[in-house]
């Protein structure tokens, strides 16, 4: 990644102390199962994420020494501080899994998933099921806080009928030793649809100053800034950052950071060289099939407003082989029109 300039033109002007870490900004890459693999985290680190999350990792899988699960603990050189996110349905499994996860690795904080609404996680008593079982949730936090790293549970808004309100749940987590509570303003029943409740996230940020990390509906710099204005310490970028990988840089610029022009106004050439580098890195890490999947996923949101991108996307859609896709992307000139009108510098 060293071929690309750093995202900040000058050394980041100030640091954000958050959740026991000193970060370059308050903008973090969210945990995204099946998505936040090491090459993708490295890509977003380059694009301005101040810290990145792993996918949620099964503590039961770690305890069984499952090879696939253990591989999820990899960190690549150059990544921003990495938070490992774990899930389990009981405290003993969580603690043993965390001990395994932290052996010989350089994670900077431990996340606990108390937010996942998917049935296969809920049926293990994990994820959002813990919102219905506060005693277990709090004991997980207090046992992990003995391991020496900041503990960052991630929860959702607690709907009526749950044992505790969102405020009571946040207080319980903080009293148990959590350094930061990541709060997604949707209920478990909402899963990922409907609007995230910014009011509840803001209200918790007001109640627990410097302790809340916001999540939910961050698609624009203004939406991220709104959470910060409400007092949230940090913001998780999730689907918005997948839809627009330059959302980090645009938001940093919006917040007043001195962002390198290559990222603030990325030229198609610059974007393409980043995308090719990313694809090569995914290919080297987990093979050509995954490179095709990941690159196509990002391609659909990149190059917004570039004339001819539709043709490039259609050509890419048909391809299943990374070498072939790489060739098509390298010949993007054949698709992009009126390149002379695009502003921004090339590398
Ligand atoms: C594909 C996908 C995978 C996700 N995986 C996780 C996960 O592993 N752990 C977690 O805490 N949240 C996970 N989330 C939730 C996100 O971290 C985030 O809280 C959520 O998408 C709300 O933010 P948004 O509305 O800005 O996308 C996932 C979301 C999506 C869309």
mmCIF file of C-alpha atoms and ligand atoms in Angstrom:
data_model
loop_
_atom_site.group_PDB
_atom_site.id
_atom_site.type_symbol
_atom_site.label_atom_id
_atom_site.label_comp_id
_atom_site.label_asym_id
_atom_site.label_seq_id
_atom_site.Cartn_x
_atom_site.Cartn_y
_atom_site.Cartn_z
ATOM 1 C CA UNK A 1 0.000 0.000 0.000
ATOM 2 C CA UNK A 2 3.011 2.294 0.344
ATOM 3 C CA UNK A 3 2.649 3.300 -3.354
ATOM 4 C CA UNK A 4 -0.306 5.458 -2.322
ATOM 5 C CA UNK A 5 -0.024 8.745 -0.460
ATOM 6 C CA UNK A 6 -1.278 8.921 3.139
ATOM 7 C CA UNK A 7 -4.833 10.180 3.478
ATOM 8 C CA UNK A 8 -3.839 13.149 5.628
ATOM 9 C CA UNK A 9 -1.822 15.884 3.883
ATOM 10 C CA UNK A 10 -0.247 16.735 7.216
ATOM 11 C CA UNK A 11 0.080 14.562 10.286
ATOM 12 C CA UNK A 12 -3.472 14.254 11.674
ATOM 13 C CA UNK A 13 -3.983 17.531 13.515
ATOM 14 C CA UNK A 14 -5.403 16.049 16.677
ATOM 15 C CA UNK A 15 -6.086 12.639 18.105
ATOM 16 C CA UNK A 16 -9.420 11.307 19.277
ATOM 17 C CA UNK A 17 -9.229 9.527 22.612
ATOM 18 C CA UNK A 18 -11.941 6.920 22.358
ATOM 19 C CA UNK A 19 -12.662 3.732 24.202
ATOM 20 C CA UNK A 20 -9.175 3.551 25.666
ATOM 21 C CA UNK A 21 -7.412 4.177 22.327
ATOM 22 C CA UNK A 22 -5.787 7.244 20.757
ATOM 23 C CA UNK A 23 -7.154 7.379 17.208
ATOM 24 C CA UNK A 24 -6.428 9.628 14.235
ATOM 25 C CA UNK A 25 -10.114 10.495 13.833
ATOM 26 C CA UNK A 26 -13.518 9.377 15.129
ATOM 27 C CA UNK A 27 -14.402 7.418 11.960
ATOM 28 C CA UNK A 28 -14.189 3.646 12.249
ATOM 29 C CA UNK A 29 -14.913 0.759 9.908
ATOM 30 C CA UNK A 30 -17.808 -1.288 11.375
ATOM 31 C CA UNK A 31 -17.696 -5.044 11.887
ATOM 32 C CA UNK A 32 -19.272 -6.625 8.796
ATOM 33 C CA UNK A 33 -19.592 -10.424 8.667
ATOM 34 C CA UNK A 34 -18.331 -11.868 5.405
ATOM 35 C CA UNK A 35 -16.895 -8.477 4.439
ATOM 36 C CA UNK A 36 -14.268 -7.071 6.829
ATOM 37 C CA UNK A 37 -11.565 -9.560 5.892
ATOM 38 C CA UNK A 38 -7.958 -8.345 6.336
ATOM 39 C CA UNK A 39 -7.395 -7.032 2.750
ATOM 40 C CA UNK A 40 -10.629 -5.043 2.934
ATOM 41 C CA UNK A 41 -9.637 -3.632 6.322
ATOM 42 C CA UNK A 42 -6.263 -2.666 4.869
ATOM 43 C CA UNK A 43 -8.005 -0.965 1.929
ATOM 44 C CA UNK A 44 -10.215 1.109 4.244
ATOM 45 C CA UNK A 45 -7.265 1.876 6.517
ATOM 46 C CA UNK A 46 -5.610 3.468 3.492
ATOM 47 C CA UNK A 47 -8.842 5.296 2.688
ATOM 48 C CA UNK A 48 -8.968 6.911 6.127
ATOM 49 C CA UNK A 49 -10.534 4.533 8.685
ATOM 50 C CA UNK A 50 -9.005 5.367 12.085
ATOM 51 C CA UNK A 51 -9.685 1.836 13.339
ATOM 52 C CA UNK A 52 -11.191 -1.258 11.773
ATOM 53 C CA UNK A 53 -13.219 -4.197 13.074
ATOM 54 C CA UNK A 54 -12.862 -7.854 12.225
ATOM 55 C CA UNK A 55 -15.954 -9.788 11.246
ATOM 56 C CA UNK A 56 -17.707 -11.284 14.254
ATOM 57 C CA UNK A 57 -15.739 -14.385 15.247
ATOM 58 C CA UNK A 58 -17.205 -17.425 16.997
ATOM 59 C CA UNK A 59 -15.631 -18.101 20.392
ATOM 60 C CA UNK A 60 -16.918 -21.686 20.195
ATOM 61 C CA UNK A 61 -15.059 -22.057 16.867
ATOM 62 C CA UNK A 62 -11.880 -20.639 18.418
ATOM 63 C CA UNK A 63 -12.139 -23.075 21.308
ATOM 64 C CA UNK A 64 -12.575 -25.998 18.899
ATOM 65 C CA UNK A 65 -9.458 -24.730 17.087
ATOM 66 C CA UNK A 66 -11.481 -24.573 13.876
ATOM 67 C CA UNK A 67 -8.989 -23.626 11.141
ATOM 68 C CA UNK A 68 -11.302 -21.258 9.281
ATOM 69 C CA UNK A 69 -12.220 -19.441 12.491
ATOM 70 C CA UNK A 70 -8.581 -19.149 13.572
ATOM 71 C CA UNK A 71 -7.707 -17.611 10.171
ATOM 72 C CA UNK A 72 -10.153 -14.795 10.940
ATOM 73 C CA UNK A 73 -7.634 -13.564 13.542
ATOM 74 C CA UNK A 74 -5.071 -12.567 10.877
ATOM 75 C CA UNK A 75 -3.930 -8.950 10.756
ATOM 76 C CA UNK A 76 -2.049 -7.550 7.738
ATOM 77 C CA UNK A 77 0.813 -5.071 8.112
ATOM 78 C CA UNK A 78 -0.439 -1.536 7.528
ATOM 79 C CA UNK A 79 -3.922 -1.982 8.980
ATOM 80 C CA UNK A 80 -5.276 0.758 11.245
ATOM 81 C CA UNK A 81 -5.780 -0.395 14.885
ATOM 82 C CA UNK A 82 -7.877 -3.557 14.728
ATOM 83 C CA UNK A 83 -10.722 -4.381 17.088
ATOM 84 C CA UNK A 84 -11.512 -8.089 17.224
ATOM 85 C CA UNK A 85 -15.234 -8.733 17.557
ATOM 86 C CA UNK A 86 -16.302 -11.963 19.252
ATOM 87 C CA UNK A 87 -19.604 -13.719 19.813
ATOM 88 C CA UNK A 88 -20.717 -16.405 22.246
ATOM 89 C CA UNK A 89 -23.808 -17.286 24.258
ATOM 90 C CA UNK A 90 -22.156 -17.731 27.657
ATOM 91 C CA UNK A 91 -19.398 -16.079 29.653
ATOM 92 C CA UNK A 92 -17.073 -19.078 29.913
ATOM 93 C CA UNK A 93 -17.045 -19.618 26.119
ATOM 94 C CA UNK A 94 -16.580 -15.875 25.561
ATOM 95 C CA UNK A 95 -13.654 -15.667 27.976
ATOM 96 C CA UNK A 96 -11.842 -18.753 26.652
ATOM 97 C CA UNK A 97 -12.417 -17.616 23.071
ATOM 98 C CA UNK A 98 -11.061 -14.163 23.888
ATOM 99 C CA UNK A 99 -7.976 -15.647 25.525
ATOM 100 C CA UNK A 100 -7.313 -17.625 22.343
ATOM 101 C CA UNK A 101 -8.006 -14.601 20.136
ATOM 102 C CA UNK A 102 -5.577 -12.385 22.017
ATOM 103 C CA UNK A 103 -2.699 -14.900 22.160
ATOM 104 C CA UNK A 104 0.147 -13.522 20.100
ATOM 105 C CA UNK A 105 -2.011 -11.036 18.179
ATOM 106 C CA UNK A 106 -1.945 -7.265 18.167
ATOM 107 C CA UNK A 107 -5.614 -6.394 18.531
ATOM 108 C CA UNK A 108 -6.146 -3.076 20.246
ATOM 109 C CA UNK A 109 -9.606 -3.688 21.737
ATOM 110 C CA UNK A 110 -12.080 -6.548 22.109
ATOM 111 C CA UNK A 111 -15.584 -6.135 20.786
ATOM 112 C CA UNK A 112 -18.512 -8.251 21.948
ATOM 113 C CA UNK A 113 -21.354 -8.785 19.522
ATOM 114 C CA UNK A 114 -24.643 -8.156 21.333
ATOM 115 C CA UNK A 115 -26.352 -6.885 18.204
ATOM 116 C CA UNK A 116 -26.548 -9.589 15.542
ATOM 117 C CA UNK A 117 -30.229 -10.386 14.831
ATOM 118 C CA UNK A 118 -29.653 -13.424 12.612
ATOM 119 C CA UNK A 119 -31.370 -16.662 13.747
ATOM 120 C CA UNK A 120 -28.226 -18.837 13.606
ATOM 121 C CA UNK A 121 -26.534 -16.506 16.128
ATOM 122 C CA UNK A 122 -29.633 -15.910 18.286
ATOM 123 C CA UNK A 123 -30.243 -19.631 18.717
ATOM 124 C CA UNK A 124 -26.827 -19.929 20.382
ATOM 125 C CA UNK A 125 -27.881 -17.303 22.927
ATOM 126 C CA UNK A 126 -25.418 -14.856 21.332
ATOM 127 C CA UNK A 127 -25.690 -11.548 19.435
ATOM 128 C CA UNK A 128 -28.871 -9.603 20.109
ATOM 129 C CA UNK A 129 -30.172 -12.432 22.311
ATOM 130 C CA UNK A 130 -27.880 -11.014 25.010
ATOM 131 C CA UNK A 131 -30.080 -7.894 25.135
ATOM 132 C CA UNK A 132 -32.695 -10.215 26.644
ATOM 133 C CA UNK A 133 -30.145 -11.645 29.061
ATOM 134 C CA UNK A 134 -28.419 -8.654 30.689
ATOM 135 C CA UNK A 135 -26.787 -10.694 33.467
ATOM 136 C CA UNK A 136 -24.778 -12.719 30.929
ATOM 137 C CA UNK A 137 -23.992 -9.612 28.864
ATOM 138 C CA UNK A 138 -22.587 -7.755 31.866
ATOM 139 C CA UNK A 139 -20.627 -10.742 33.146
ATOM 140 C CA UNK A 140 -19.012 -11.141 29.687
ATOM 141 C CA UNK A 141 -17.834 -7.526 29.827
ATOM 142 C CA UNK A 142 -16.494 -7.800 33.350
ATOM 143 C CA UNK A 143 -14.622 -11.036 32.630
ATOM 144 C CA UNK A 144 -13.059 -9.678 29.413
ATOM 145 C CA UNK A 145 -12.012 -6.438 31.096
ATOM 146 C CA UNK A 146 -9.571 -8.533 33.134
ATOM 147 C CA UNK A 147 -7.628 -9.342 29.938
ATOM 148 C CA UNK A 148 -6.011 -5.915 29.728
ATOM 149 C CA UNK A 149 -7.575 -4.536 26.525
ATOM 150 C CA UNK A 150 -10.452 -2.076 26.230
ATOM 151 C CA UNK A 151 -13.804 -3.857 25.873
ATOM 152 C CA UNK A 152 -16.259 -2.523 23.300
ATOM 153 C CA UNK A 153 -19.680 -4.252 23.360
ATOM 154 C CA UNK A 154 -21.903 -3.527 20.363
ATOM 155 C CA UNK A 155 -25.618 -3.434 21.045
ATOM 156 C CA UNK A 156 -28.889 -2.368 19.452
ATOM 157 C CA UNK A 157 -31.693 -0.212 20.704
ATOM 158 C CA UNK A 158 -33.701 -2.217 23.297
ATOM 159 C CA UNK A 159 -37.395 -2.250 22.351
ATOM 160 C CA UNK A 160 -40.285 -2.136 24.855
ATOM 161 C CA UNK A 161 -40.787 -5.492 26.573
ATOM 162 C CA UNK A 162 -37.068 -6.183 26.923
ATOM 163 C CA UNK A 163 -35.786 -6.595 30.503
ATOM 164 C CA UNK A 164 -33.861 -3.284 30.414
ATOM 165 C CA UNK A 165 -34.166 -0.017 28.551
ATOM 166 C CA UNK A 166 -31.342 1.027 26.249
ATOM 167 C CA UNK A 167 -30.140 3.437 28.920
ATOM 168 C CA UNK A 168 -30.154 0.798 31.672
ATOM 169 C CA UNK A 169 -28.358 -1.629 29.384
ATOM 170 C CA UNK A 170 -25.663 0.915 28.476
ATOM 171 C CA UNK A 171 -25.183 1.804 32.137
ATOM 172 C CA UNK A 172 -24.844 -1.880 33.074
ATOM 173 C CA UNK A 173 -22.191 -2.417 30.384
ATOM 174 C CA UNK A 174 -20.210 0.649 31.457
ATOM 175 C CA UNK A 175 -20.456 -0.286 35.138
ATOM 176 C CA UNK A 176 -19.171 -3.760 34.229
ATOM 177 C CA UNK A 177 -16.050 -2.185 32.702
ATOM 178 C CA UNK A 178 -16.838 -1.440 29.031
ATOM 179 C CA UNK A 179 -14.685 1.379 27.634
ATOM 180 C CA UNK A 180 -17.046 2.233 24.786
ATOM 181 C CA UNK A 181 -20.548 1.080 23.849
ATOM 182 C CA UNK A 182 -21.264 0.856 20.119
ATOM 183 C CA UNK A 183 -24.985 1.502 19.716
ATOM 184 C CA UNK A 184 -26.913 0.683 16.537
ATOM 185 C CA UNK A 185 -30.187 2.583 16.641
ATOM 186 C CA UNK A 186 -32.313 -0.246 15.229
ATOM 187 C CA UNK A 187 -34.100 -2.903 17.272
ATOM 188 C CA UNK A 188 -33.260 -6.585 16.703
ATOM 189 C CA UNK A 189 -36.638 -7.054 14.988
ATOM 190 C CA UNK A 190 -35.791 -4.348 12.458
ATOM 191 C CA UNK A 191 -32.632 -6.184 11.433
ATOM 192 C CA UNK A 192 -31.177 -3.861 8.762
ATOM 193 C CA UNK A 193 -34.339 -2.261 7.447
ATOM 194 C CA UNK A 194 -36.287 0.825 8.420
ATOM 195 C CA UNK A 195 -34.611 3.906 9.779
ATOM 196 C CA UNK A 196 -32.016 3.859 12.535
ATOM 197 C CA UNK A 197 -33.157 5.898 15.542
ATOM 198 C CA UNK A 198 -30.643 8.750 15.777
ATOM 199 C CA UNK A 199 -32.516 10.238 18.735
ATOM 200 C CA UNK A 200 -31.850 7.288 21.027
ATOM 201 C CA UNK A 201 -28.191 7.196 20.013
ATOM 202 C CA UNK A 202 -27.896 10.948 20.683
ATOM 203 C CA UNK A 203 -29.736 10.619 23.993
ATOM 204 C CA UNK A 204 -27.305 7.897 25.138
ATOM 205 C CA UNK A 205 -24.351 10.040 24.039
ATOM 206 C CA UNK A 206 -25.732 12.844 26.222
ATOM 207 C CA UNK A 207 -26.210 10.484 29.187
ATOM 208 C CA UNK A 208 -22.831 8.808 28.809
ATOM 209 C CA UNK A 209 -20.416 11.440 27.475
ATOM 210 C CA UNK A 210 -17.456 10.099 25.469
ATOM 211 C CA UNK A 211 -18.687 6.531 25.859
ATOM 212 C CA UNK A 212 -20.972 6.018 22.876
ATOM 213 C CA UNK A 213 -19.966 4.996 19.363
ATOM 214 C CA UNK A 214 -22.824 5.547 16.904
ATOM 215 C CA UNK A 215 -24.025 3.127 14.265
ATOM 216 C CA UNK A 216 -26.875 3.257 11.785
ATOM 217 C CA UNK A 217 -27.587 4.963 8.470
ATOM 218 C CA UNK A 218 -24.263 6.650 7.814
ATOM 219 C CA UNK A 219 -24.278 7.288 4.076
ATOM 220 C CA UNK A 220 -23.111 10.906 3.923
ATOM 221 C CA UNK A 221 -20.564 13.115 5.702
ATOM 222 C CA UNK A 222 -23.475 15.091 7.169
ATOM 223 C CA UNK A 223 -24.971 11.960 8.755
ATOM 224 C CA UNK A 224 -21.648 11.068 10.398
ATOM 225 C CA UNK A 225 -21.150 14.664 11.565
ATOM 226 C CA UNK A 226 -24.672 14.662 13.008
ATOM 227 C CA UNK A 227 -23.802 11.770 15.347
ATOM 228 C CA UNK A 228 -20.643 13.590 16.467
ATOM 229 C CA UNK A 229 -22.588 16.814 16.996
ATOM 230 C CA UNK A 230 -24.960 14.879 19.253
ATOM 231 C CA UNK A 231 -21.976 13.906 21.423
ATOM 232 C CA UNK A 232 -21.057 10.467 20.091
ATOM 233 C CA UNK A 233 -17.353 9.822 20.507
ATOM 234 C CA UNK A 234 -16.920 7.799 17.338
ATOM 235 C CA UNK A 235 -18.988 6.682 14.362
ATOM 236 C CA UNK A 236 -19.109 3.300 12.618
ATOM 237 C CA UNK A 237 -19.140 3.415 8.838
ATOM 238 C CA UNK A 238 -20.878 0.330 7.453
ATOM 239 C CA UNK A 239 -23.048 0.009 4.323
ATOM 240 C CA UNK A 240 -22.377 3.635 3.431
ATOM 241 C CA UNK A 241 -18.645 2.956 3.187
ATOM 242 C CA UNK A 242 -19.236 -0.123 1.042
ATOM 243 C CA UNK A 243 -21.441 1.904 -1.281
ATOM 244 C CA UNK A 244 -18.829 4.679 -1.458
ATOM 245 C CA UNK A 245 -15.301 3.724 -0.368
ATOM 246 C CA UNK A 246 -14.327 7.413 -0.435
ATOM 247 C CA UNK A 247 -16.923 8.238 2.227
ATOM 248 C CA UNK A 248 -14.187 8.181 4.883
ATOM 249 C CA UNK A 249 -12.087 10.785 3.055
ATOM 250 C CA UNK A 250 -15.069 12.947 2.161
ATOM 251 C CA UNK A 251 -16.274 12.871 5.773
ATOM 252 C CA UNK A 252 -12.825 13.662 7.145
ATOM 253 C CA UNK A 253 -12.633 16.659 4.794
ATOM 254 C CA UNK A 254 -16.150 17.706 5.848
ATOM 255 C CA UNK A 255 -15.036 17.553 9.498
ATOM 256 C CA UNK A 256 -12.115 19.856 8.731
ATOM 257 C CA UNK A 257 -9.245 17.374 8.463
ATOM 258 C CA UNK A 258 -6.562 18.188 5.932
ATOM 259 C CA UNK A 259 -7.222 15.357 3.486
ATOM 260 C CA UNK A 260 -4.904 14.701 0.533
ATOM 261 C CA UNK A 261 -6.548 15.829 -2.690
ATOM 262 C CA UNK A 262 -6.108 12.376 -4.275
ATOM 263 C CA UNK A 263 -8.702 11.089 -1.790
ATOM 264 C CA UNK A 264 -10.858 14.212 -1.549
ATOM 265 C CA UNK A 265 -11.324 14.469 -5.305
ATOM 266 C CA UNK A 266 -10.195 11.058 -6.550
ATOM 267 C CA UNK A 267 -9.556 10.836 -10.279
ATOM 268 C CA UNK A 268 -10.761 7.696 -12.103
ATOM 269 C CA UNK A 269 -7.082 6.688 -12.585
ATOM 270 C CA UNK A 270 -6.407 6.905 -8.864
ATOM 271 C CA UNK A 271 -9.569 5.010 -7.989
ATOM 272 C CA UNK A 272 -8.738 2.301 -10.495
ATOM 273 C CA UNK A 273 -5.188 1.846 -9.226
ATOM 274 C CA UNK A 274 -6.557 1.486 -5.690
ATOM 275 C CA UNK A 275 -9.204 -0.984 -6.816
ATOM 276 C CA UNK A 276 -6.666 -3.094 -8.750
ATOM 277 C CA UNK A 277 -4.334 -3.077 -5.768
ATOM 278 C CA UNK A 278 -7.218 -4.144 -3.549
ATOM 279 C CA UNK A 279 -8.201 -6.941 -5.944
ATOM 280 C CA UNK A 280 -4.612 -8.229 -6.065
ATOM 281 C CA UNK A 281 -4.456 -8.144 -2.292
ATOM 282 C CA UNK A 282 -7.734 -10.120 -1.931
ATOM 283 C CA UNK A 283 -6.518 -12.555 -4.608
ATOM 284 C CA UNK A 284 -3.226 -13.087 -2.772
ATOM 285 C CA UNK A 285 -4.976 -13.492 0.551
ATOM 286 C CA UNK A 286 -7.975 -15.675 -0.265
ATOM 287 C CA UNK A 287 -7.898 -16.486 -3.958
ATOM 288 C CA UNK A 288 -9.163 -15.249 -7.329
ATOM 289 C CA UNK A 289 -12.835 -16.109 -6.794
ATOM 290 C CA UNK A 290 -13.028 -13.845 -3.726
ATOM 291 C CA UNK A 291 -11.109 -11.113 -5.580
ATOM 292 C CA UNK A 292 -13.812 -11.088 -8.261
ATOM 293 C CA UNK A 293 -16.612 -10.978 -5.669
ATOM 294 C CA UNK A 294 -15.074 -8.191 -3.591
ATOM 295 C CA UNK A 295 -13.969 -6.047 -6.510
ATOM 296 C CA UNK A 296 -17.382 -6.276 -8.176
ATOM 297 C CA UNK A 297 -19.008 -5.306 -4.898
ATOM 298 C CA UNK A 298 -16.938 -2.114 -4.634
ATOM 299 C CA UNK A 299 -17.048 -1.367 -8.341
ATOM 300 C CA UNK A 300 -20.785 -0.873 -8.169
ATOM 301 C CA UNK A 301 -20.343 2.153 -5.880
ATOM 302 C CA UNK A 302 -17.053 3.577 -7.159
ATOM 303 C CA UNK A 303 -16.606 5.909 -10.115
ATOM 304 C CA UNK A 304 -19.880 7.660 -9.436
ATOM 305 C CA UNK A 305 -20.564 10.269 -12.096
ATOM 306 C CA UNK A 306 -17.829 8.999 -14.414
ATOM 307 C CA UNK A 307 -19.285 8.724 -17.899
ATOM 308 C CA UNK A 308 -19.052 5.224 -19.272
ATOM 309 C CA UNK A 309 -18.972 3.484 -15.893
ATOM 310 C CA UNK A 310 -22.239 1.682 -16.758
ATOM 311 C CA UNK A 311 -20.539 -0.079 -19.686
ATOM 312 C CA UNK A 312 -17.561 -1.051 -17.524
ATOM 313 C CA UNK A 313 -19.848 -2.452 -14.827
ATOM 314 C CA UNK A 314 -21.820 -4.451 -17.399
ATOM 315 C CA UNK A 315 -18.624 -5.865 -18.898
ATOM 316 C CA UNK A 316 -17.336 -6.733 -15.407
ATOM 317 C CA UNK A 317 -20.613 -8.366 -14.381
ATOM 318 C CA UNK A 318 -20.158 -11.186 -16.910
ATOM 319 C CA UNK A 319 -16.669 -12.135 -15.734
ATOM 320 C CA UNK A 320 -15.871 -14.842 -13.184
ATOM 321 C CA UNK A 321 -12.077 -14.916 -13.437
ATOM 322 C CA UNK A 322 -9.832 -12.369 -11.662
ATOM 323 C CA UNK A 323 -7.219 -12.241 -14.431
ATOM 324 C CA UNK A 324 -9.921 -11.452 -16.974
ATOM 325 C CA UNK A 325 -11.629 -8.908 -14.717
ATOM 326 C CA UNK A 326 -8.277 -7.281 -13.987
ATOM 327 C CA UNK A 327 -7.658 -6.965 -17.731
ATOM 328 C CA UNK A 328 -11.050 -5.304 -18.269
ATOM 329 C CA UNK A 329 -10.427 -2.866 -15.417
ATOM 330 C CA UNK A 330 -6.966 -2.033 -16.755
ATOM 331 C CA UNK A 331 -8.570 -1.159 -20.082
ATOM 332 C CA UNK A 332 -11.110 1.122 -18.399
ATOM 333 C CA UNK A 333 -10.087 3.915 -20.830
ATOM 334 C CA UNK A 334 -12.074 2.062 -23.441
ATOM 335 C CA UNK A 335 -15.210 2.608 -21.346
ATOM 336 C CA UNK A 336 -14.647 5.941 -19.642
ATOM 337 C CA UNK A 337 -15.595 8.921 -21.743
ATOM 338 C CA UNK A 338 -14.481 12.541 -21.563
ATOM 339 C CA UNK A 339 -11.754 11.710 -19.085
ATOM 340 C CA UNK A 340 -10.242 15.130 -19.641
ATOM 341 C CA UNK A 341 -13.216 16.632 -17.782
ATOM 342 C CA UNK A 342 -12.526 14.722 -14.585
ATOM 343 C CA UNK A 343 -10.729 16.761 -11.980
ATOM 344 C CA UNK A 344 -8.335 15.452 -9.371
ATOM 345 C CA UNK A 345 -4.759 14.329 -9.583
ATOM 346 C CA UNK A 346 -3.349 11.026 -10.620
ATOM 347 C CA UNK A 347 -0.668 9.150 -8.771
HETATM 348 C C1 LIG B 1 -23.369 -7.450 5.626
HETATM 349 C C2 LIG B 1 -23.384 -6.967 7.062
HETATM 350 C C3 LIG B 1 -22.664 -7.672 8.012
HETATM 351 C C4 LIG B 1 -22.657 -7.226 9.343
HETATM 352 N N1 LIG B 1 -21.919 -7.919 10.258
HETATM 353 C C5 LIG B 1 -21.842 -7.466 11.535
HETATM 354 C C6 LIG B 1 -21.009 -8.117 12.488
HETATM 355 O O1 LIG B 1 -20.313 -9.100 12.190
HETATM 356 N N2 LIG B 1 -20.990 -7.620 13.750
HETATM 357 C C7 LIG B 1 -21.748 -6.529 14.121
HETATM 358 O O2 LIG B 1 -21.697 -6.099 15.278
HETATM 359 N N3 LIG B 1 -22.514 -5.884 13.226
HETATM 360 C C8 LIG B 1 -22.570 -6.317 11.950
HETATM 361 N N4 LIG B 1 -23.321 -5.628 11.035
HETATM 362 C C9 LIG B 1 -23.984 -4.370 11.424
HETATM 363 C C10 LIG B 1 -23.115 -3.154 11.070
HETATM 364 O O3 LIG B 1 -21.899 -3.161 11.794
HETATM 365 C C11 LIG B 1 -23.872 -1.828 11.341
HETATM 366 O O4 LIG B 1 -24.121 -1.735 12.726
HETATM 367 C C12 LIG B 1 -25.193 -1.769 10.593
HETATM 368 O O5 LIG B 1 -25.021 -2.112 9.223
HETATM 369 C C13 LIG B 1 -25.844 -0.389 10.726
HETATM 370 O O6 LIG B 1 -25.116 0.591 10.060
HETATM 371 P P1 LIG B 1 -25.566 1.179 8.601
HETATM 372 O O7 LIG B 1 -27.058 1.404 8.663
HETATM 373 O O8 LIG B 1 -24.761 2.459 8.492
HETATM 374 O O9 LIG B 1 -25.203 0.111 7.599
HETATM 375 C C14 LIG B 1 -23.388 -6.073 9.722
HETATM 376 C C15 LIG B 1 -24.123 -5.377 8.748
HETATM 377 C C16 LIG B 1 -24.132 -5.817 7.441
HETATM 378 C C17 LIG B 1 -24.926 -5.034 6.417
#
